[in-house]
Amino acid sequence: MELRQLRYFLAVAECAHFTRAAEQLGMAQPPLSRQIQSLEREIGTALFIRASRGVRLTAAGELFKVRALQILADSAQAMSEVQSLARGVSGHLSIGFAGSIAFHPKVPRAIRSFRAAYPDVHLSSHENDSIQLVESVLSSRLDCAFVREPLDCGDLQRLALVSEELVLVVPTLHRLSREPIVDVAMLADEPFIMFPRAIGTHLYDYIIHSCQQAGFIPTIQMESPQVSSIVNMVAAGFGISLIPASMKFIQLPGVCFVPVRPILYSTVTFIYRRYERSALVLNLLKMLDQEN
């Protein structure tokens, strides 16, 4: 049974006449009659009662008409959904986010723009550290992700979105809180609060190396996997930290954010698989690239 046979059948059922149905379909009447006969043989029963002035549906034909209409409607719907998915205007997109990235205004702004442009795409977000996000994208557990560099992204493609400064965060009453800018060397005797090296090896090493370049090895007082938790620990007086400048948007009481010299950078980067074919990912990539 073919979809075209269902269309032929419905045309005859609507016109109640083979010749008029053939004219409506733009074909000759004999081939149309043969197609209907072939359909009836395949089903095993007559669908029409034939008379000299036209045809009418049998009881089986009436039931088959209902089912044929539904089959064609489902077929059209399936084709529309597949075409939408192929164009990247519908479907599901799983996106990973490194924790602190949500605080940079460029990332949520880009996601809002994408949702507005593709309202039928379902987005799911997954928060993790950058190293885990790289592994998830490589293994296809996630479609793409926003991470922080410096970072080893393996064989993934990268689109650098924005480089933001790292700033010093200190308690409000700290001796450095009122400085317009702080030399990294001035932090030599301060207890540091850091994220564990295992969740951000390259960024961790970058901060440690910057301190070594300034003439000291930092004392790691505490560790926390979440940058927001680090800021809370600083507010409680456990130490100081160097964090992305966008974290200033959380406006937590009890802390001050101070620029440092030399300027240290962390880059927000969009990662996706090499030779990516998903139109969903490529549409998001195109939008990010245009806004970059």
XYZ file of N, CA and C in Angstrom, residues 2 10 17 26 51 78 104 118 128 165 189 200 214 269 279:
45
model
N 0.565 2.196 -0.855
C 1.345 3.423 -0.974
C 0.474 4.625 -0.635
N -9.184 8.528 -1.740
C -9.939 9.637 -1.155
C -10.524 10.536 -2.234
N -17.022 9.397 -8.220
C -17.016 9.149 -9.676
C -15.555 9.013 -10.112
N -5.545 14.926 -12.230
C -4.715 15.199 -13.401
C -4.156 13.949 -14.033
N -21.570 1.749 -9.880
C -22.821 1.852 -10.630
C -22.553 2.629 -11.906
N 4.474 14.059 10.322
C 5.812 13.482 10.482
C 6.813 14.167 9.561
N 27.992 35.797 33.571
C 28.431 36.741 32.537
C 27.238 37.086 31.652
N 14.114 30.545 17.959
C 13.705 29.154 17.737
C 12.834 28.684 18.904
N 28.199 21.979 35.253
C 29.302 21.134 35.704
C 30.587 21.939 35.579
N 38.422 39.794 32.749
C 39.489 39.878 33.735
C 39.164 39.061 34.975
N 51.209 37.277 51.286
C 50.964 36.775 52.644
C 49.492 36.460 52.905
N 39.503 22.293 37.225
C 39.905 23.383 36.335
C 41.416 23.494 36.285
N 54.922 36.700 40.237
C 54.977 37.875 41.113
C 55.903 37.651 42.302
N 34.185 30.364 26.452
C 34.295 29.709 25.147
C 33.136 28.747 24.921
N 21.776 20.579 13.001
C 21.364 21.938 12.635
C 21.081 22.772 13.876
